[in-house]
Coordinates of C-alpha atoms in Angstrom, one line a residue:
Chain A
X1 CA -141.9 180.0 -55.4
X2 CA -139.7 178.8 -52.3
X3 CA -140.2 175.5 -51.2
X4 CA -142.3 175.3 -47.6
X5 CA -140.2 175.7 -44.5
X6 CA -139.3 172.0 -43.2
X7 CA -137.0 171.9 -40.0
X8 CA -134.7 169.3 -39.2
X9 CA -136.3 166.4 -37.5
X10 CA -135.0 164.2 -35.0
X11 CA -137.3 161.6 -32.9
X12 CA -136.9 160.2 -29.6
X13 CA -139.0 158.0 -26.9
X14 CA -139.2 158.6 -23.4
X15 CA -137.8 155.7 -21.3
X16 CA -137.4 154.9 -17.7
X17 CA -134.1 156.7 -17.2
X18 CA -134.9 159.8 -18.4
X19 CA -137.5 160.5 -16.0
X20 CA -137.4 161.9 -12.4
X21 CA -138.7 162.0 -8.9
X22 CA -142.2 163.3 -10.0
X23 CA -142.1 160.8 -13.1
X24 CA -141.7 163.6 -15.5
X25 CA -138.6 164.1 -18.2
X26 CA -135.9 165.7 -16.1
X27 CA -135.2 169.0 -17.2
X28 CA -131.0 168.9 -17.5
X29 CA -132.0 165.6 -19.8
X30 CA -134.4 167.7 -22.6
X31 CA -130.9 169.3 -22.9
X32 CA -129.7 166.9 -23.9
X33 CA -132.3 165.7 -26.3
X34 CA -131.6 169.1 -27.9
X35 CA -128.1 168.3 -27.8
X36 CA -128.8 165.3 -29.5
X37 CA -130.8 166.8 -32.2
X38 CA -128.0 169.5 -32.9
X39 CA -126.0 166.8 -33.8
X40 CA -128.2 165.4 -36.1
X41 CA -129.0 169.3 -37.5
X42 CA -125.8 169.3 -38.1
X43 CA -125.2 166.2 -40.0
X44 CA -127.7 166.6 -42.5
X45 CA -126.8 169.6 -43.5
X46 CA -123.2 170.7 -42.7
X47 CA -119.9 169.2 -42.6
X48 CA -118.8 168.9 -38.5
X49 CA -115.2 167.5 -39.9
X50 CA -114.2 170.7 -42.6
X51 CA -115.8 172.9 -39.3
X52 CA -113.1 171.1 -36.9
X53 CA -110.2 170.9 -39.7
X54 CA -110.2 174.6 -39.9
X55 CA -109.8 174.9 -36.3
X56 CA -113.2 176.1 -35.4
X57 CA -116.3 174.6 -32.6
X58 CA -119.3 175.8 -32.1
X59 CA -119.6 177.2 -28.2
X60 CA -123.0 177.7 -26.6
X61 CA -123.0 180.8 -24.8
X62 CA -126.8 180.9 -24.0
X63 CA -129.9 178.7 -23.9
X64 CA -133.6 180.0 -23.5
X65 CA -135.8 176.9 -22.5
X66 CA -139.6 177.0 -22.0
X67 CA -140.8 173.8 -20.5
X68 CA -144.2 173.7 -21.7
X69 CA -145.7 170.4 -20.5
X70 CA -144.4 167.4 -18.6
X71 CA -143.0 164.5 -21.1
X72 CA -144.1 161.2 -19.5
X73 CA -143.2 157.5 -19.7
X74 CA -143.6 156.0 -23.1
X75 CA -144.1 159.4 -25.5
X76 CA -142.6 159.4 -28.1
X77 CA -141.3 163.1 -28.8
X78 CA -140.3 165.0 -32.1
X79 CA -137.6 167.9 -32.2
X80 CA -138.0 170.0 -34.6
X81 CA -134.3 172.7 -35.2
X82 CA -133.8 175.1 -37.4
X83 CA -131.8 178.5 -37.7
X84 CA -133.6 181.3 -36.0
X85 CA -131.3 184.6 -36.6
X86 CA -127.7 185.5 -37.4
X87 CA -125.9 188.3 -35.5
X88 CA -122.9 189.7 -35.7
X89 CA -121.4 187.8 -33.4
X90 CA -123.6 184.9 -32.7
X91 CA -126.7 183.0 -34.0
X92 CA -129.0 181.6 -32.1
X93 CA -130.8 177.7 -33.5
X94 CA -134.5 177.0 -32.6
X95 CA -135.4 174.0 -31.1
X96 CA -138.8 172.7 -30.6
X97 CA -139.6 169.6 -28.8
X98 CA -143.5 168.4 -29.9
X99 CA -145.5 164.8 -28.8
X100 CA -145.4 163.1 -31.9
X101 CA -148.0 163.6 -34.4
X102 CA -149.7 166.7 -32.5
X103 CA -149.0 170.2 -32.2
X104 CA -148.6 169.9 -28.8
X105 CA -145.3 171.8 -27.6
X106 CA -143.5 170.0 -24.7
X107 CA -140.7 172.3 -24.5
X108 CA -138.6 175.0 -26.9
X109 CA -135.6 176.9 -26.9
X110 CA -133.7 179.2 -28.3
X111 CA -129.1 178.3 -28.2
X112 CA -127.4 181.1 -28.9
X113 CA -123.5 180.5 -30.1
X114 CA -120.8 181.5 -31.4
X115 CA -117.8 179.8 -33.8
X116 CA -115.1 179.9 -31.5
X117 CA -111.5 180.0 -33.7
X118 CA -108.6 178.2 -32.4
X119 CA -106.5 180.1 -34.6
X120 CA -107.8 183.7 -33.6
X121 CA -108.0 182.6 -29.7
X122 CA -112.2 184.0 -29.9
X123 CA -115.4 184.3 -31.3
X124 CA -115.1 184.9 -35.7
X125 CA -117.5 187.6 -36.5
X126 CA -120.4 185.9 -38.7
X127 CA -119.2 187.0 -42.0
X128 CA -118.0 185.4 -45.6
X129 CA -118.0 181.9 -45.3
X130 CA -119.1 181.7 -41.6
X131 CA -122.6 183.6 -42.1
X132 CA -122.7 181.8 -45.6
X133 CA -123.0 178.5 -44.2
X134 CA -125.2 179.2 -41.6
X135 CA -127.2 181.1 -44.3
X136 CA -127.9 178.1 -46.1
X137 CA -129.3 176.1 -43.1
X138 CA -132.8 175.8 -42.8
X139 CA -134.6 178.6 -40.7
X140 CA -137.7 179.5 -39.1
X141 CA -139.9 181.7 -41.4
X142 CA -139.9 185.2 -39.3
X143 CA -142.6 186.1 -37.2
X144 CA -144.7 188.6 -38.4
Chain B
X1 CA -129.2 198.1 9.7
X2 CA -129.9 194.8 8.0
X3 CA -127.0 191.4 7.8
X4 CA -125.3 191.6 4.1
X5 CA -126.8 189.0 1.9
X6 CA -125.7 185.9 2.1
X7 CA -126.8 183.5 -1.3
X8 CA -127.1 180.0 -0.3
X9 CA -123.4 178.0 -1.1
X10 CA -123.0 175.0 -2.6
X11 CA -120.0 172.8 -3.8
X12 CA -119.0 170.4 -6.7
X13 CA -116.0 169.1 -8.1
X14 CA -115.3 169.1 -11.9
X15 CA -114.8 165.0 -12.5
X16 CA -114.3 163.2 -15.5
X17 CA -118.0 162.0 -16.4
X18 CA -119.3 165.7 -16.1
X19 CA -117.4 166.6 -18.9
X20 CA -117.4 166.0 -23.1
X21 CA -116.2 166.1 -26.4
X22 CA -114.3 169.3 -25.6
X23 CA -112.9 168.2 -22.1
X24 CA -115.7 171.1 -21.0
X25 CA -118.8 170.1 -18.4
X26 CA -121.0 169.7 -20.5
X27 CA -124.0 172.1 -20.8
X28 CA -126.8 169.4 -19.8
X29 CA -124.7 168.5 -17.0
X30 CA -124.8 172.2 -15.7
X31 CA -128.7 171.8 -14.8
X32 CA -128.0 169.1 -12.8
X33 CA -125.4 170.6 -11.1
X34 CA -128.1 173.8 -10.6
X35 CA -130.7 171.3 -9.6
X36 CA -128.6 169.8 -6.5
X37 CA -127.9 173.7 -5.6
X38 CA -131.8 174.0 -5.3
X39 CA -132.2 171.2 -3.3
X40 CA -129.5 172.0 -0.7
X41 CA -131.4 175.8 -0.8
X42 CA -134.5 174.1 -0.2
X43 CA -133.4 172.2 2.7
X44 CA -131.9 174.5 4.6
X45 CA -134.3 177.4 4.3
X46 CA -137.9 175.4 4.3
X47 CA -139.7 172.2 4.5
X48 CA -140.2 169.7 1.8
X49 CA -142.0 167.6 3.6
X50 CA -144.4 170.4 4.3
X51 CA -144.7 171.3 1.1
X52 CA -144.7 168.3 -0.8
X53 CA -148.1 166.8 2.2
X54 CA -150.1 170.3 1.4
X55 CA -150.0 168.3 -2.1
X56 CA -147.9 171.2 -3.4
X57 CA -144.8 171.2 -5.9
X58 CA -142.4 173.2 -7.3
X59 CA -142.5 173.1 -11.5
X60 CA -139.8 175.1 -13.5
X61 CA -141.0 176.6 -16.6
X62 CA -138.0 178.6 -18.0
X63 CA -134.1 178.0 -17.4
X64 CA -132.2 181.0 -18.6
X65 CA -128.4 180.0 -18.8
X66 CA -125.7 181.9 -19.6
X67 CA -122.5 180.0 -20.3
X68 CA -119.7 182.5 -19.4
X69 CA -116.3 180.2 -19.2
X70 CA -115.5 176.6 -19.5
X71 CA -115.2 174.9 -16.7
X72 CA -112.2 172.2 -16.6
X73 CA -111.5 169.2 -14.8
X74 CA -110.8 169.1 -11.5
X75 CA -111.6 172.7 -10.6
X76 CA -113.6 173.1 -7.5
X77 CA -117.1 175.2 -8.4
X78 CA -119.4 177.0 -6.2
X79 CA -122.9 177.4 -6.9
X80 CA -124.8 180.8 -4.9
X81 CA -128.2 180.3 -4.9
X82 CA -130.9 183.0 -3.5
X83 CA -134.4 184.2 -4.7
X84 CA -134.4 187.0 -7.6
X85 CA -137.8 187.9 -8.2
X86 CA -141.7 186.7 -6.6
X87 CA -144.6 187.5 -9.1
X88 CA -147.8 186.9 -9.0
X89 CA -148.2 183.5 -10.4
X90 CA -144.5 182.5 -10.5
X91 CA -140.8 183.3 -8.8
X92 CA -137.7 183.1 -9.9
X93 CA -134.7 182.0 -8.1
X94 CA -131.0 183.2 -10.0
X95 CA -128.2 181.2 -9.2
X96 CA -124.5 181.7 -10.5
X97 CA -121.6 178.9 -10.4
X98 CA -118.1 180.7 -10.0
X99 CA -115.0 179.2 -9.7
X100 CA -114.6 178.7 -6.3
X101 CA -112.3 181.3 -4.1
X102 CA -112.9 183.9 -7.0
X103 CA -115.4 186.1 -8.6
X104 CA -115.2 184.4 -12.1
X105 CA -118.5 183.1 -13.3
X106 CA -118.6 179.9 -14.8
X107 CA -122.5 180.2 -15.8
X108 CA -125.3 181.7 -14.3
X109 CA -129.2 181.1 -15.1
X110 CA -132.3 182.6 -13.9
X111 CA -134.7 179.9 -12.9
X112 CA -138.5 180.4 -13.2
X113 CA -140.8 178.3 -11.4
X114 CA -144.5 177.5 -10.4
X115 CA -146.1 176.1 -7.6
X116 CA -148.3 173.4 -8.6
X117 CA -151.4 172.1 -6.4
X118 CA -152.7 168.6 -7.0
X119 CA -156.1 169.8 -5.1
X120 CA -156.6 173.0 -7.7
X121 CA -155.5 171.1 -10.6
X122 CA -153.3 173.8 -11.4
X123 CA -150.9 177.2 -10.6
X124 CA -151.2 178.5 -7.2
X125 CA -151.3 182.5 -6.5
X126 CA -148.3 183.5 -4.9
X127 CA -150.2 184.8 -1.9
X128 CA -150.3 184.3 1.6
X129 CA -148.7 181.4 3.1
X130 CA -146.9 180.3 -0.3
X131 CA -145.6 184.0 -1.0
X132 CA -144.4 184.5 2.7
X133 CA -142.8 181.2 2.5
X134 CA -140.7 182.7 -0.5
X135 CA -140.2 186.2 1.1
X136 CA -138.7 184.7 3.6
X137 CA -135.9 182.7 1.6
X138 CA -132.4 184.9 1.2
X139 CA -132.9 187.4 -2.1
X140 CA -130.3 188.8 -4.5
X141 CA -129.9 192.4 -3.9
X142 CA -131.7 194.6 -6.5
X143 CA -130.1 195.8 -9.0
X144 CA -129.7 200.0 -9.0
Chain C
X1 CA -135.6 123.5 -39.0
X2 CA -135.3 126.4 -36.7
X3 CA -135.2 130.1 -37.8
X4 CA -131.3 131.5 -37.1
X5 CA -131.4 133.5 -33.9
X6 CA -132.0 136.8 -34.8
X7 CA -131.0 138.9 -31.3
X8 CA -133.2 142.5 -30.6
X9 CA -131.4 145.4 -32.3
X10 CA -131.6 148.8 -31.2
X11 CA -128.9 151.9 -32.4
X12 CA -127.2 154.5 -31.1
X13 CA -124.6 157.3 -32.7
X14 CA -121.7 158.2 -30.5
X15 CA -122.4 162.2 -30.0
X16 CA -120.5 165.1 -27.6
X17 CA -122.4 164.7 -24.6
X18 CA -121.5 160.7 -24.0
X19 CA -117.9 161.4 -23.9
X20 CA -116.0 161.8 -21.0
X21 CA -112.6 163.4 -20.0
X22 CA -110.2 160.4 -22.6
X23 CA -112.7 161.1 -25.3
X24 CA -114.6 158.3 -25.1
X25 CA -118.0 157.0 -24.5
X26 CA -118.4 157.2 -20.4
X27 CA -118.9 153.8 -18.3
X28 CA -121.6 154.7 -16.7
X29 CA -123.5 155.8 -20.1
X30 CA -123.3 152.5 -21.7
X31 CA -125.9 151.7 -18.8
X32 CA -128.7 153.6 -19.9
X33 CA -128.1 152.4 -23.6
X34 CA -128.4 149.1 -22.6
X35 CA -131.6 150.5 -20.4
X36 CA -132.8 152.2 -23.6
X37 CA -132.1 148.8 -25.6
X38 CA -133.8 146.6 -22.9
X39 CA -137.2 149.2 -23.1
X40 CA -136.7 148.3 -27.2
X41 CA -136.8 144.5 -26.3
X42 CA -139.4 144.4 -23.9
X43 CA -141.6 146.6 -26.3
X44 CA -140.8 144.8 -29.4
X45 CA -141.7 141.1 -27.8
X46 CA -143.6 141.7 -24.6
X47 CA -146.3 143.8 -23.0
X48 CA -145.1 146.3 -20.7
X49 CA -148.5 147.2 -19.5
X50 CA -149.6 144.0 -19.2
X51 CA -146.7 143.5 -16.7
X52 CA -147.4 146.6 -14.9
X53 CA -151.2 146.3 -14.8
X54 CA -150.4 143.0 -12.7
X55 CA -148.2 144.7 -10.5
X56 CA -145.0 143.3 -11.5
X57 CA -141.8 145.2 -11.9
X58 CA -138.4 144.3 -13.3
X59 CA -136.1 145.0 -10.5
X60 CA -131.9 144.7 -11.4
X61 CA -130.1 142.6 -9.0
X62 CA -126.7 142.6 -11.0
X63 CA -125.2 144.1 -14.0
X64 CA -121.5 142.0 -14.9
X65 CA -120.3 144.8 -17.8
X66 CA -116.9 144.0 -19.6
X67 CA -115.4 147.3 -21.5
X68 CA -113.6 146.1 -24.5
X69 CA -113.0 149.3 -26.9
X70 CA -113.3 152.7 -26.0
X71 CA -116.2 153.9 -28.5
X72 CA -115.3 157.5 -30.0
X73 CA -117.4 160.3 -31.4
X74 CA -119.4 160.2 -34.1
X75 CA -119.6 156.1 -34.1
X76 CA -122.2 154.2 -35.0
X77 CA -123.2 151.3 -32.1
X78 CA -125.6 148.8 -32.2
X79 CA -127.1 146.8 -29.3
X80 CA -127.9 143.3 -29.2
X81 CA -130.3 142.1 -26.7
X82 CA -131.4 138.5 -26.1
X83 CA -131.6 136.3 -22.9
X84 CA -129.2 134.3 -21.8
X85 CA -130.7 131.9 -18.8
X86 CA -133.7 131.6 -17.0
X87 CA -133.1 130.3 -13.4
X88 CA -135.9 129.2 -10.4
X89 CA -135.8 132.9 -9.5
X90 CA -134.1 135.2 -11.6
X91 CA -133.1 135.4 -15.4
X92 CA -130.4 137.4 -17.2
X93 CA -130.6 138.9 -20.5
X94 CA -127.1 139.5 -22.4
X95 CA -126.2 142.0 -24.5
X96 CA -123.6 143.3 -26.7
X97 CA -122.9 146.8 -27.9
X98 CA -121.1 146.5 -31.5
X99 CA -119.6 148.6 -33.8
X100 CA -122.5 148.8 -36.7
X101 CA -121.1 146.5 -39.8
X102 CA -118.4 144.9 -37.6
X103 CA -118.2 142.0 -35.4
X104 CA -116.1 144.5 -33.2
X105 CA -117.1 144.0 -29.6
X106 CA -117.2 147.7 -28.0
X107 CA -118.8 146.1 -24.6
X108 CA -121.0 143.3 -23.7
X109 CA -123.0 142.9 -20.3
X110 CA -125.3 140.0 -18.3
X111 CA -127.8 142.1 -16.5
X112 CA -129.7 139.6 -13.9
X113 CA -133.0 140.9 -13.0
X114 CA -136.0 139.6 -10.6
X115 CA -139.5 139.7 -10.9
X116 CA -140.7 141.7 -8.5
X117 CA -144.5 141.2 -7.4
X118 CA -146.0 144.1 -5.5
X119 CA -148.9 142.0 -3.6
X120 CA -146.6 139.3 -2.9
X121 CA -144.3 142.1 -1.7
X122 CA -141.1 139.7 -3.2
X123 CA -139.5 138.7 -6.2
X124 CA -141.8 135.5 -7.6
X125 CA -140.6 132.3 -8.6
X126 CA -139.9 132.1 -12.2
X127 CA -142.8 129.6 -12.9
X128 CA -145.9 129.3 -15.1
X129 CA -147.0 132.0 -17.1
X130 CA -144.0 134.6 -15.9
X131 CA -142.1 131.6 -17.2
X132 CA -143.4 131.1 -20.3
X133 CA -143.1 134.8 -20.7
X134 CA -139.0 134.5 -20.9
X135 CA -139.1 131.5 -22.6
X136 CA -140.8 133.0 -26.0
X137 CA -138.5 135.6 -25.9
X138 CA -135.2 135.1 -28.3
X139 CA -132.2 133.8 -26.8
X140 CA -128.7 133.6 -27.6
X141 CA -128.0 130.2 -28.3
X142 CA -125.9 128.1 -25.9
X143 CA -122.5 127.9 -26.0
X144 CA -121.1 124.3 -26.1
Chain D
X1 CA -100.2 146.2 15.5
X2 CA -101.7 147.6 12.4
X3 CA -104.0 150.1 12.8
X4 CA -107.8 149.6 12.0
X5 CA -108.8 149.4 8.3
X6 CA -110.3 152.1 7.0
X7 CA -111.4 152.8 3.4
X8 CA -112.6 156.2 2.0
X9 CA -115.4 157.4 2.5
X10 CA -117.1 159.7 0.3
X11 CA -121.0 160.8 0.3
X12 CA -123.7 161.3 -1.6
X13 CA -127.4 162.7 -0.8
X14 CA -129.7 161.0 -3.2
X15 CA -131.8 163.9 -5.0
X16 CA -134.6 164.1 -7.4
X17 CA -132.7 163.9 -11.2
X18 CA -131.3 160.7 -9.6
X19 CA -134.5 158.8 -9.5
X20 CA -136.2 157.0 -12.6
X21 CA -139.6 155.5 -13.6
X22 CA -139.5 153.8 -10.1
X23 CA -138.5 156.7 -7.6
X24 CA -134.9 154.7 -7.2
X25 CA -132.0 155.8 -8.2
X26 CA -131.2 154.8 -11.8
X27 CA -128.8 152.1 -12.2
X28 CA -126.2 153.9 -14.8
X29 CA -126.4 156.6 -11.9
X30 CA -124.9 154.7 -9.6
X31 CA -122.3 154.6 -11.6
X32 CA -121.2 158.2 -11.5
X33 CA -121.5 157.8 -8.1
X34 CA -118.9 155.1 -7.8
X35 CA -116.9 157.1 -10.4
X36 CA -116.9 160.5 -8.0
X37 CA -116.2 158.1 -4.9
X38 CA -113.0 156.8 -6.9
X39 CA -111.8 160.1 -7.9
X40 CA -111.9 161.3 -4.3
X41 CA -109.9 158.1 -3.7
X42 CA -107.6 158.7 -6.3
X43 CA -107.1 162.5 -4.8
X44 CA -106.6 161.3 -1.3
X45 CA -104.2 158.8 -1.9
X46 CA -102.1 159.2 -4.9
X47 CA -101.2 161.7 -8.0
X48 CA -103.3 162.1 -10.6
X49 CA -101.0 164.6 -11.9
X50 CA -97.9 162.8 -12.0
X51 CA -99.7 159.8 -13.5
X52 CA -101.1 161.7 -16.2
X53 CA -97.5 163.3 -16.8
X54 CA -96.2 159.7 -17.0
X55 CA -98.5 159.2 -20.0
X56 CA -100.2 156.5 -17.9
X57 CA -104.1 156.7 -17.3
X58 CA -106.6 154.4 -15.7
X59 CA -108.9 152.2 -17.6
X60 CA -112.0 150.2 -16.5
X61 CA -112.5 146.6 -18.4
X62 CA -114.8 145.5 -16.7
X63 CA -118.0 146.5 -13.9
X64 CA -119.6 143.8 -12.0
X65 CA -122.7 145.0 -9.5
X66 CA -125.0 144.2 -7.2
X67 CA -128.0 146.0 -6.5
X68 CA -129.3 145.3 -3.1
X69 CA -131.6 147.3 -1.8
X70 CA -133.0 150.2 -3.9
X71 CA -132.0 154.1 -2.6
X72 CA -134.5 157.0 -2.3
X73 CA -135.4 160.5 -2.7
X74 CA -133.6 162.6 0.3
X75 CA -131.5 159.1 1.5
X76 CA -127.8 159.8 2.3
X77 CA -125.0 157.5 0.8
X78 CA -121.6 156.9 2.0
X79 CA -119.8 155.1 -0.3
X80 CA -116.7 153.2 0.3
X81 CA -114.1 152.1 -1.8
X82 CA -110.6 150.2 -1.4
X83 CA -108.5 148.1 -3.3
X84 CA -109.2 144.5 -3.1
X85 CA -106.5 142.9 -5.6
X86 CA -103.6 144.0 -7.2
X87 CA -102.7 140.9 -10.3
X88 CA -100.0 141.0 -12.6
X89 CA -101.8 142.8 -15.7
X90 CA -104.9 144.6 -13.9
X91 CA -106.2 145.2 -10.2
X92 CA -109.5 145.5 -8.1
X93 CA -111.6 148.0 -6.4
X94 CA -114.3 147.3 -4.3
X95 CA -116.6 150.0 -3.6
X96 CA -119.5 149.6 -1.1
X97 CA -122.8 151.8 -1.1
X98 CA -124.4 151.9 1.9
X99 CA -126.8 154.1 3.8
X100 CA -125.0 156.3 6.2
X101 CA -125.1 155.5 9.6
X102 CA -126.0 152.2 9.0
X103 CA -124.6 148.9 7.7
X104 CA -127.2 148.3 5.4
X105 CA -125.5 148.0 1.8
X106 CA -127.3 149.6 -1.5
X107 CA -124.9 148.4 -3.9
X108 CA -121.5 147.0 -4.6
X109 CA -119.4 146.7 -6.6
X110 CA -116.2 145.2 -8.1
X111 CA -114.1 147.4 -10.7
X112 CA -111.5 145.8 -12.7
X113 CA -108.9 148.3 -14.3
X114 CA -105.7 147.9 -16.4
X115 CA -102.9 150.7 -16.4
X116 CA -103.0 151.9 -20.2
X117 CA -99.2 153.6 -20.9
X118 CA -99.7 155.7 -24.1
X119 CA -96.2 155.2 -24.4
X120 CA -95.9 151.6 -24.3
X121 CA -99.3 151.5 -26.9
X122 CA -100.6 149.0 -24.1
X123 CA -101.3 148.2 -20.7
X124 CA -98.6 147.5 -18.4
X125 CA -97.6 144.9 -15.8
X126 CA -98.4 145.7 -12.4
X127 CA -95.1 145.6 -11.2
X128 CA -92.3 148.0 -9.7
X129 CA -93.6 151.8 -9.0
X130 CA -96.9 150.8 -10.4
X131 CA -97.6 147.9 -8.3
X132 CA -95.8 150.0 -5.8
X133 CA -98.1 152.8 -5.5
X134 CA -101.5 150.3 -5.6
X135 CA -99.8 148.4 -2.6
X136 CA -99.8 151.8 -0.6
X137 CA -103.4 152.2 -1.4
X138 CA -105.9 151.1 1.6
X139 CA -107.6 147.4 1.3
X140 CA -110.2 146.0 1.8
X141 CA -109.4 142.9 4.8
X142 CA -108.9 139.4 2.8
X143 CA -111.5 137.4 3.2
X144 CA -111.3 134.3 5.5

C-alpha cells in the first residue's frame, strides 16, 4: 500500500502590500506566492545546486491561473504543489493556493516548464535522469 | 471597407528591478506589466469613472501566459492590447508584449474577465449596455 | 532585574524573484520585508483592529534605510523590529535585517510614522492611551 | 549667464497594483519608481555601457525618504531627480515626486551611492573621470 498523496506545503499571510486598489491580493503578486512556493518545492525535495552545477535551470514557458476568490487582508493562505504530468519535453507542477484550514480554493495553476541546458543551448528531452527526478517528486493522484 | 486593426500600444522599458535570478523579467513582474497595458486600454477606449459609479468592476478569473523569449535589460517592449473574445458571462482581452520595432513575442496571455456588480451581488450578463461597451473596444482579427 | 531586550523576529529566505539585475536582493524589496516584519510586530504585541476600529491608521512619514551587504540567493535573513523613540507627535521603530546566526548587518532602517486619526482628520499627539500603547512595546535599548 | 536649472523629469501614472491596504501607493513602490526615474537619468546623461565595460557599477548605501502627501489611483507623477553632492568616497541624488502640473511634492528623497570597481574589490574615490562625469550631471541649486 502507497502512502496517501501529501503535496508540498508552504504558508503565507496576506499583508498590506500585497493588496490592491480594490483591497484584494493583486494578481501579478499570487505569482509570486507560487514562485515562492516553488522554491520551497524544490528544496524539500530536490537538489537546486547539483541542477545548476550541471548547467541546467528550470524555464517557465506557460502558467494557467484560475483566480478563484479574492484573498483579503489578514488570511492566512496555504499552497499546496506538487507534480502534475511529465511530457516529452516539459512538465507542468500544480499549485493550489487554499485559506488555511478550509477547502476553500483561492486560486490554482498549472506551470508548465522545461530544463533548459546550457551545454546543449535548449530544452533536454525529459528522459534518464531528467524524468527520474521529476519522477520521484510528489504528484497529484490522476483524475479519474 | 473597414480601417485595419489597430491593438491598443503600450511601452515599457526593461530596468534593473523588473528582472531576477537569471537577469530575466521576471514572470510575476510580466502581469504587472500586462496590468498597466489594460489600464492605458481602458482609458483611452471607455470610462472608468462610468463604470466604476454604476457600482461595476472588472474581475479577472484566468491569466493564460505564454512565456516565449527572455526579455533582457534595457530592451524597449511593447505591449498590443485589444479584445479577443465576448461570452456570455465573461470576455477575454489577449494581449502580446514584442520586442519593440519587431515581430518577436516576448510573451503573450489571454486574459479572462468578469464584470462584477456590487448592486446584484454578483456576475453581470454581458448584454446590453455592458456588451456594447465591449463591442465597441478594438478586437483581434479572428483567426481563419 | 529587567528581562534582556528580546527585539520582534520575523524571517525571510532570499529566493529568484527578490533579485535584481547584480544578483542581489533589490532596494526597493527590503521595504516590504520590513512592511511584512512591522505587520509581525504589530500582530504579535498590539491590536490591529482595535486601532482600526478607532479609526486610527499608521501613516509613514520617513523611512532612513542604510544598505550594508548585498544579500544573495538562497540566504537566510532575519528581521529585528523594536522602537527606537517616541516623540510629542511621531515615533520611529528601528529595524535590522541580519544574516540568520550572524551579527552580519545586511541593512538596518528608522521608519518614522504618525498616528493618523480619521475624525480628527490629522495625525494626534502621541499622548495618553496611544502613548502608552508604544511605550509597552519592546524597545531597543538606548545607546550611551 | 547660466542657463535655468533643469533636472529630469520622468513620469509615472499611479495605477491600481500600485496601491495597498490604504488605496496609496505602497511605500517600497515608490521605490521602483525612484529607481526607473534614475535609470532614465542615467540614460540621458551618461553611459551605462561604458561604465559597466569599466567594471564599475553603481551602488546604493543608503535611502532616506519623506513621504508627504499620499498618491492615488489614476494621479500623474513627475518625478525629478538631480545630483545634489558629489564627496570624496560616495555622492547624492535628490529625487523629487510631485504631482504633475503642480508644486505639490509626494515624496523625496535622498540617495546615497558609492562607485563599486570590481577591479579594485572596492569602491573608489570620486575623483578624476569619475568625479568628472558626476560634475557634468545636472544639480540640484545649493541651498542658501
Amino acid at each position: 500500500m502507497s502512502q496517501p498523496f501529501q503535496p508540498h506545503l508552504s504558508e503565507i499571510k496576506v499583508r498590506g502590500y500585497h493588496l490592491d486598489l480594490y483591497g484584494h491580493v493583486n494578481n501579478a503578486r499570487y505569482l509570486e506566492f507560487l514562485e515562492e512556493a516553488r522554491w520551497g518545492f524544490t528544496e524539500t525535495y530536490g537538489s537546486l545546486e547539483a541542477f545548476t552545477e550541471a548547467g541546467l535551470a528550470f524555464v517557465i514557458v506557460n502558467i494557467n491561473i484560475n483566480y478563484r476568490r479574492a484573498a483579503l487582508m489578514g488570511e492566512q493562505l496555504v499552497i499546496e504543489t506538487a507534480m502534475q504530468k511529465i511530457g516529452s519535453r516539459s512538465a507542468v507542477i500544480h499549485q493550489e493556493v487554499k485559506l488555511k484550514g478550509t477547502d476553500t480554493i483561492v486560486a490554482e495553476a498549472d506551470v508548465t516548464f522545461v530544463v533548459f541546458s546550457q551545454k546543449a543551448g535548449g530544452a533536454v528531452a525529459m528522459e534518464n535522469e531528467v524524468r527520474a527526478m521529476f519522477e520521484a517528486l510528489p504528484a497529484w493522484p490522476a483524475k479519474v
